[in-house]
């Protein structure tokens, strides 16, 4: 069994990788950000349908590039991880662009692959207090976003399996995070340990990685679950006591693995409850509204097979708190009933890892009704009292016939 220290030493990054990641003249999928670690860059990963490359670019203001109604002020900004960003499709194939086409107004995409709920919140705070702010915000929570919130450096958790393509796909570097204070038993928000491009080179130093992350209990739990790494059972027991759950059961390998997973999820969901409450309070202060969108590969698989979903308590918490929630997992449950397919066959209709263009289209037209009811006034395509007469701004050349 690998020690946690050795695991962290292995996560040190080559200087060449950091050089490429920070070089503004290099095409890279992500670009450095001192607060949230990184945001979308400009690159063409070969990860699309039928072996194609995808055009993945950002505008100078940080949002994913959009074309529809791009010159108009947006009423909706979207935040989250790769399912908000819409990884594995091109700029014009995102669910935001499909929705913009249907609603007749822009929807801005500030999602980024790898983000947790907290990192999405930090980006939201920055955008919503800038001229790019909007009245309505959508927070898209996917999969293990709950757990990512708590990590100081997600790269340390994924380094054994992620291919950073010599820096062109590098991400997951140190970012702002939220974590449990084991003394007070409450969550505390932390800024990035590496807040400048120059400081990022510390990730090349194995000693620094150990020093910075030796007490990062979420990275530790990931390493224990996925790489059979030794953990600090005493520290994890203290964490479990703060959360009011069981600690690590070392009686046998299966019990250990199950208890590690249970503690990891308990920690992540507790963090998400904290972050969502902070987010709602922040938006209310600025007279803005929030919709929470949920999709999780594990929960989707569970509902398709008729099993209890592992995130049930978190979903119930959101609804009991009165938050506006769109649950795509339940949409897939109902959609699945219309097909005589296995679960794996059904998933191929919409997923290629992330959503395919067809998956994003399905998502857009599943959430559109809730969004149309949410907006005030309604989108132009849903108003009964107005009709576009001259199409000014919609057909820029209509006057000249160009």
mmCIF file of C-alpha atoms in Angstrom, residues 34-270:
data_model
loop_
_atom_site.group_PDB
_atom_site.id
_atom_site.type_symbol
_atom_site.label_atom_id
_atom_site.label_comp_id
_atom_site.label_asym_id
_atom_site.label_seq_id
_atom_site.Cartn_x
_atom_site.Cartn_y
_atom_site.Cartn_z
ATOM 1 C CA UNK A 34 -5.219 33.223 -9.480
ATOM 2 C CA UNK A 35 -8.573 32.792 -7.722
ATOM 3 C CA UNK A 36 -10.295 29.747 -9.218
ATOM 4 C CA UNK A 37 -7.148 28.106 -10.572
ATOM 5 C CA UNK A 38 -7.963 28.331 -14.247
ATOM 6 C CA UNK A 39 -10.659 29.252 -16.733
ATOM 7 C CA UNK A 40 -11.378 28.186 -20.290
ATOM 8 C CA UNK A 41 -8.619 28.764 -22.822
ATOM 9 C CA UNK A 42 -8.592 28.238 -26.580
ATOM 10 C CA UNK A 43 -7.888 24.772 -27.914
ATOM 11 C CA UNK A 44 -9.184 22.003 -30.172
ATOM 12 C CA UNK A 45 -9.199 18.748 -28.177
ATOM 13 C CA UNK A 46 -9.770 15.606 -30.239
ATOM 14 C CA UNK A 47 -12.614 14.435 -28.035
ATOM 15 C CA UNK A 48 -15.808 14.968 -30.045
ATOM 16 C CA UNK A 49 -18.283 12.710 -31.806
ATOM 17 C CA UNK A 50 -17.001 10.345 -34.496
ATOM 18 C CA UNK A 51 -13.386 11.051 -33.561
ATOM 19 C CA UNK A 52 -13.662 14.761 -34.370
ATOM 20 C CA UNK A 53 -11.900 17.665 -32.706
ATOM 21 C CA UNK A 54 -14.011 20.231 -30.874
ATOM 22 C CA UNK A 55 -13.609 24.000 -31.121
ATOM 23 C CA UNK A 56 -13.340 25.091 -27.493
ATOM 24 C CA UNK A 57 -12.683 28.809 -27.052
ATOM 25 C CA UNK A 58 -13.281 31.636 -24.614
ATOM 26 C CA UNK A 59 -13.923 35.313 -25.173
ATOM 27 C CA UNK A 60 -11.761 37.997 -23.620
ATOM 28 C CA UNK A 61 -14.320 38.453 -20.811
ATOM 29 C CA UNK A 62 -13.818 34.824 -19.748
ATOM 30 C CA UNK A 63 -17.064 33.260 -20.945
ATOM 31 C CA UNK A 64 -17.196 30.450 -23.469
ATOM 32 C CA UNK A 65 -17.486 31.898 -26.957
ATOM 33 C CA UNK A 66 -21.053 32.420 -28.119
ATOM 34 C CA UNK A 67 -22.589 33.760 -31.300
ATOM 35 C CA UNK A 68 -26.326 34.035 -30.745
ATOM 36 C CA UNK A 69 -27.418 37.492 -29.555
ATOM 37 C CA UNK A 70 -23.852 38.005 -28.350
ATOM 38 C CA UNK A 71 -24.141 41.802 -28.511
ATOM 39 C CA UNK A 72 -27.211 41.885 -26.270
ATOM 40 C CA UNK A 73 -27.101 42.086 -22.495
ATOM 41 C CA UNK A 74 -27.728 38.691 -20.943
ATOM 42 C CA UNK A 75 -30.376 38.036 -18.298
ATOM 43 C CA UNK A 76 -28.966 34.575 -17.523
ATOM 44 C CA UNK A 77 -25.435 33.572 -16.521
ATOM 45 C CA UNK A 78 -24.558 29.906 -16.014
ATOM 46 C CA UNK A 79 -21.928 28.454 -13.677
ATOM 47 C CA UNK A 80 -20.564 25.010 -12.909
ATOM 48 C CA UNK A 81 -18.145 22.425 -14.217
ATOM 49 C CA UNK A 82 -17.668 20.648 -17.556
ATOM 50 C CA UNK A 83 -21.387 20.002 -18.077
ATOM 51 C CA UNK A 84 -21.929 23.751 -17.856
ATOM 52 C CA UNK A 85 -18.923 24.470 -20.032
ATOM 53 C CA UNK A 86 -20.122 21.616 -22.316
ATOM 54 C CA UNK A 87 -16.866 19.740 -22.756
ATOM 55 C CA UNK A 88 -16.520 17.494 -25.839
ATOM 56 C CA UNK A 89 -18.634 19.708 -28.109
ATOM 57 C CA UNK A 90 -17.832 22.824 -30.110
ATOM 58 C CA UNK A 91 -18.760 26.361 -29.101
ATOM 59 C CA UNK A 92 -22.013 26.375 -31.068
ATOM 60 C CA UNK A 93 -23.175 23.003 -29.694
ATOM 61 C CA UNK A 94 -23.590 23.952 -26.031
ATOM 62 C CA UNK A 95 -26.964 23.763 -24.323
ATOM 63 C CA UNK A 96 -26.719 27.505 -23.703
ATOM 64 C CA UNK A 97 -26.523 28.208 -27.448
ATOM 65 C CA UNK A 98 -29.405 25.838 -28.187
ATOM 66 C CA UNK A 99 -31.478 27.605 -25.525
ATOM 67 C CA UNK A 100 -30.512 31.049 -26.801
ATOM 68 C CA UNK A 101 -31.731 30.083 -30.260
ATOM 69 C CA UNK A 102 -35.054 28.937 -28.820
ATOM 70 C CA UNK A 103 -35.640 31.771 -26.341
ATOM 71 C CA UNK A 104 -34.397 34.600 -28.536
ATOM 72 C CA UNK A 105 -31.871 35.970 -26.051
ATOM 73 C CA UNK A 106 -28.284 35.250 -24.970
ATOM 74 C CA UNK A 107 -27.296 32.854 -22.197
ATOM 75 C CA UNK A 108 -23.726 33.276 -21.020
ATOM 76 C CA UNK A 109 -21.551 30.281 -20.182
ATOM 77 C CA UNK A 110 -19.060 30.674 -17.330
ATOM 78 C CA UNK A 111 -18.690 26.950 -16.689
ATOM 79 C CA UNK A 112 -15.312 25.225 -16.559
ATOM 80 C CA UNK A 113 -14.325 21.588 -16.545
ATOM 81 C CA UNK A 114 -13.063 20.296 -13.224
ATOM 82 C CA UNK A 115 -14.700 22.971 -11.067
ATOM 83 C CA UNK A 116 -16.401 22.085 -7.829
ATOM 84 C CA UNK A 117 -19.480 23.803 -6.420
ATOM 85 C CA UNK A 118 -17.315 26.228 -4.444
ATOM 86 C CA UNK A 119 -15.094 27.209 -7.372
ATOM 87 C CA UNK A 120 -18.219 27.877 -9.457
ATOM 88 C CA UNK A 121 -19.502 30.048 -6.601
ATOM 89 C CA UNK A 122 -16.258 32.025 -6.425
ATOM 90 C CA UNK A 123 -16.450 32.662 -10.146
ATOM 91 C CA UNK A 124 -20.089 33.677 -9.774
ATOM 92 C CA UNK A 125 -19.228 36.197 -7.070
ATOM 93 C CA UNK A 126 -16.641 37.780 -9.318
ATOM 94 C CA UNK A 127 -18.808 37.920 -12.433
ATOM 95 C CA UNK A 128 -22.018 38.980 -10.711
ATOM 96 C CA UNK A 129 -20.351 42.005 -9.122
ATOM 97 C CA UNK A 130 -18.971 43.100 -12.506
ATOM 98 C CA UNK A 131 -20.676 44.679 -15.539
ATOM 99 C CA UNK A 132 -21.262 41.106 -16.787
ATOM 100 C CA UNK A 133 -23.682 40.399 -13.935
ATOM 101 C CA UNK A 134 -27.206 39.203 -14.738
ATOM 102 C CA UNK A 135 -30.548 39.008 -12.944
ATOM 103 C CA UNK A 136 -30.724 35.209 -13.122
ATOM 104 C CA UNK A 137 -27.994 32.665 -12.350
ATOM 105 C CA UNK A 138 -27.979 28.921 -12.946
ATOM 106 C CA UNK A 139 -25.669 26.732 -10.850
ATOM 107 C CA UNK A 140 -25.173 23.325 -12.476
ATOM 108 C CA UNK A 141 -24.057 20.661 -9.984
ATOM 109 C CA UNK A 142 -22.696 17.448 -11.476
ATOM 110 C CA UNK A 143 -21.244 14.236 -10.094
ATOM 111 C CA UNK A 144 -18.426 14.759 -7.623
ATOM 112 C CA UNK A 145 -18.518 18.562 -7.761
ATOM 113 C CA UNK A 146 -19.390 18.350 -4.054
ATOM 114 C CA UNK A 147 -16.036 16.768 -3.278
ATOM 115 C CA UNK A 148 -13.983 18.994 -5.581
ATOM 116 C CA UNK A 149 -15.088 22.055 -3.600
ATOM 117 C CA UNK A 150 -13.055 20.883 -0.633
ATOM 118 C CA UNK A 151 -9.777 20.063 -2.398
ATOM 119 C CA UNK A 152 -6.955 22.584 -2.404
ATOM 120 C CA UNK A 153 -5.570 21.071 -5.608
ATOM 121 C CA UNK A 154 -7.603 18.601 -7.684
ATOM 122 C CA UNK A 155 -4.555 17.685 -9.790
ATOM 123 C CA UNK A 156 -3.197 15.849 -6.762
ATOM 124 C CA UNK A 157 -6.281 13.618 -6.786
ATOM 125 C CA UNK A 158 -6.287 12.920 -10.539
ATOM 126 C CA UNK A 159 -2.598 12.841 -11.488
ATOM 127 C CA UNK A 160 -2.406 9.060 -11.831
ATOM 128 C CA UNK A 161 -4.961 8.868 -14.624
ATOM 129 C CA UNK A 162 -5.262 12.300 -16.273
ATOM 130 C CA UNK A 163 -3.193 12.979 -19.421
ATOM 131 C CA UNK A 164 -2.334 16.686 -19.470
ATOM 132 C CA UNK A 165 -0.863 16.441 -22.997
ATOM 133 C CA UNK A 166 2.385 18.108 -21.927
ATOM 134 C CA UNK A 167 0.535 21.116 -20.567
ATOM 135 C CA UNK A 168 -2.073 21.682 -23.256
ATOM 136 C CA UNK A 169 -4.770 19.962 -21.159
ATOM 137 C CA UNK A 170 -3.274 20.765 -17.752
ATOM 138 C CA UNK A 171 -5.695 21.974 -15.068
ATOM 139 C CA UNK A 172 -6.692 21.163 -11.502
ATOM 140 C CA UNK A 173 -3.934 23.356 -10.058
ATOM 141 C CA UNK A 174 -4.303 25.077 -6.699
ATOM 142 C CA UNK A 175 -7.462 27.151 -6.316
ATOM 143 C CA UNK A 176 -9.650 28.733 -3.663
ATOM 144 C CA UNK A 177 -11.536 26.112 -1.676
ATOM 145 C CA UNK A 178 -13.737 25.503 1.328
ATOM 146 C CA UNK A 179 -12.858 22.948 3.993
ATOM 147 C CA UNK A 180 -13.735 21.813 7.476
ATOM 148 C CA UNK A 181 -11.898 23.387 10.399
ATOM 149 C CA UNK A 182 -11.422 20.378 12.669
ATOM 150 C CA UNK A 183 -11.086 22.610 15.743
ATOM 151 C CA UNK A 184 -14.223 24.716 15.322
ATOM 152 C CA UNK A 185 -16.212 22.069 13.446
ATOM 153 C CA UNK A 186 -17.335 24.610 10.861
ATOM 154 C CA UNK A 187 -16.472 25.324 7.239
ATOM 155 C CA UNK A 188 -13.885 27.932 6.381
ATOM 156 C CA UNK A 189 -13.173 29.506 2.999
ATOM 157 C CA UNK A 190 -9.574 29.630 1.816
ATOM 158 C CA UNK A 191 -7.847 31.512 -0.980
ATOM 159 C CA UNK A 192 -5.503 29.718 -3.356
ATOM 160 C CA UNK A 193 -2.068 28.873 -1.974
ATOM 161 C CA UNK A 194 -0.563 29.745 -5.378
ATOM 162 C CA UNK A 195 -2.214 33.045 -6.375
ATOM 163 C CA UNK A 196 0.290 34.181 -9.029
ATOM 164 C CA UNK A 197 1.621 32.599 -12.235
ATOM 165 C CA UNK A 198 5.166 32.623 -10.827
ATOM 166 C CA UNK A 199 4.084 30.811 -7.669
ATOM 167 C CA UNK A 200 2.589 27.986 -9.738
ATOM 168 C CA UNK A 201 6.095 26.613 -10.307
ATOM 169 C CA UNK A 202 6.027 25.434 -6.683
ATOM 170 C CA UNK A 203 3.953 22.539 -8.014
ATOM 171 C CA UNK A 204 7.197 21.231 -9.564
ATOM 172 C CA UNK A 205 8.583 20.687 -6.048
ATOM 173 C CA UNK A 206 7.564 17.361 -4.496
ATOM 174 C CA UNK A 207 8.366 18.659 -1.006
ATOM 175 C CA UNK A 208 5.952 21.557 -1.524
ATOM 176 C CA UNK A 209 3.181 19.215 -2.689
ATOM 177 C CA UNK A 210 3.577 17.181 0.498
ATOM 178 C CA UNK A 211 3.737 20.235 2.748
ATOM 179 C CA UNK A 212 0.726 21.922 1.120
ATOM 180 C CA UNK A 213 -1.529 18.869 0.925
ATOM 181 C CA UNK A 214 -0.563 16.530 3.764
ATOM 182 C CA UNK A 215 -3.699 17.572 5.667
ATOM 183 C CA UNK A 216 -5.991 17.926 2.633
ATOM 184 C CA UNK A 217 -8.430 15.277 3.776
ATOM 185 C CA UNK A 218 -10.503 15.193 0.588
ATOM 186 C CA UNK A 219 -7.474 14.506 -1.617
ATOM 187 C CA UNK A 220 -6.507 11.882 0.952
ATOM 188 C CA UNK A 221 -9.922 10.221 0.759
ATOM 189 C CA UNK A 222 -9.775 10.167 -3.051
ATOM 190 C CA UNK A 223 -6.340 8.552 -2.907
ATOM 191 C CA UNK A 224 -7.572 5.970 -0.412
ATOM 192 C CA UNK A 225 -10.647 5.115 -2.482
ATOM 193 C CA UNK A 226 -9.118 5.049 -5.952
ATOM 194 C CA UNK A 227 -5.448 4.199 -5.431
ATOM 195 C CA UNK A 228 -5.418 2.141 -2.205
ATOM 196 C CA UNK A 229 -3.313 4.728 -0.401
ATOM 197 C CA UNK A 230 -2.774 4.800 3.356
ATOM 198 C CA UNK A 231 -4.645 7.534 5.167
ATOM 199 C CA UNK A 232 -4.485 9.399 8.453
ATOM 200 C CA UNK A 233 -7.225 7.517 10.276
ATOM 201 C CA UNK A 234 -7.065 9.789 13.340
ATOM 202 C CA UNK A 235 -7.549 12.957 11.289
ATOM 203 C CA UNK A 236 -10.349 11.328 9.332
ATOM 204 C CA UNK A 237 -11.996 10.274 12.601
ATOM 205 C CA UNK A 238 -11.932 13.912 13.721
ATOM 206 C CA UNK A 239 -13.503 14.919 10.401
ATOM 207 C CA UNK A 240 -16.200 12.264 10.800
ATOM 208 C CA UNK A 241 -17.004 13.549 14.283
ATOM 209 C CA UNK A 242 -17.413 17.090 12.921
ATOM 210 C CA UNK A 243 -19.823 15.737 10.303
ATOM 211 C CA UNK A 244 -21.666 13.443 12.712
ATOM 212 C CA UNK A 245 -20.945 10.287 10.699
ATOM 213 C CA UNK A 246 -18.918 7.098 11.102
ATOM 214 C CA UNK A 247 -15.147 7.110 10.615
ATOM 215 C CA UNK A 248 -12.997 4.680 8.628
ATOM 216 C CA UNK A 249 -13.676 0.978 9.210
ATOM 217 C CA UNK A 250 -10.369 -0.899 8.900
ATOM 218 C CA UNK A 251 -11.814 -4.351 9.637
ATOM 219 C CA UNK A 252 -11.402 -5.585 6.047
ATOM 220 C CA UNK A 253 -10.711 -4.126 2.568
ATOM 221 C CA UNK A 254 -14.368 -3.970 1.539
ATOM 222 C CA UNK A 255 -15.413 -2.257 4.764
ATOM 223 C CA UNK A 256 -12.535 0.180 4.415
ATOM 224 C CA UNK A 257 -13.453 1.084 0.848
ATOM 225 C CA UNK A 258 -17.140 1.521 1.697
ATOM 226 C CA UNK A 259 -16.433 3.689 4.740
ATOM 227 C CA UNK A 260 -13.962 5.849 2.800
ATOM 228 C CA UNK A 261 -16.586 6.445 0.113
ATOM 229 C CA UNK A 262 -19.276 7.220 2.700
ATOM 230 C CA UNK A 263 -17.088 9.749 4.520
ATOM 231 C CA UNK A 264 -15.995 11.348 1.252
ATOM 232 C CA UNK A 265 -19.598 11.890 0.144
ATOM 233 C CA UNK A 266 -20.696 13.091 3.587
ATOM 234 C CA UNK A 267 -17.926 15.690 3.528
ATOM 235 C CA UNK A 268 -18.744 16.769 -0.025
ATOM 236 C CA UNK A 269 -22.494 17.070 0.512
ATOM 237 C CA UNK A 270 -21.976 19.024 3.734
#
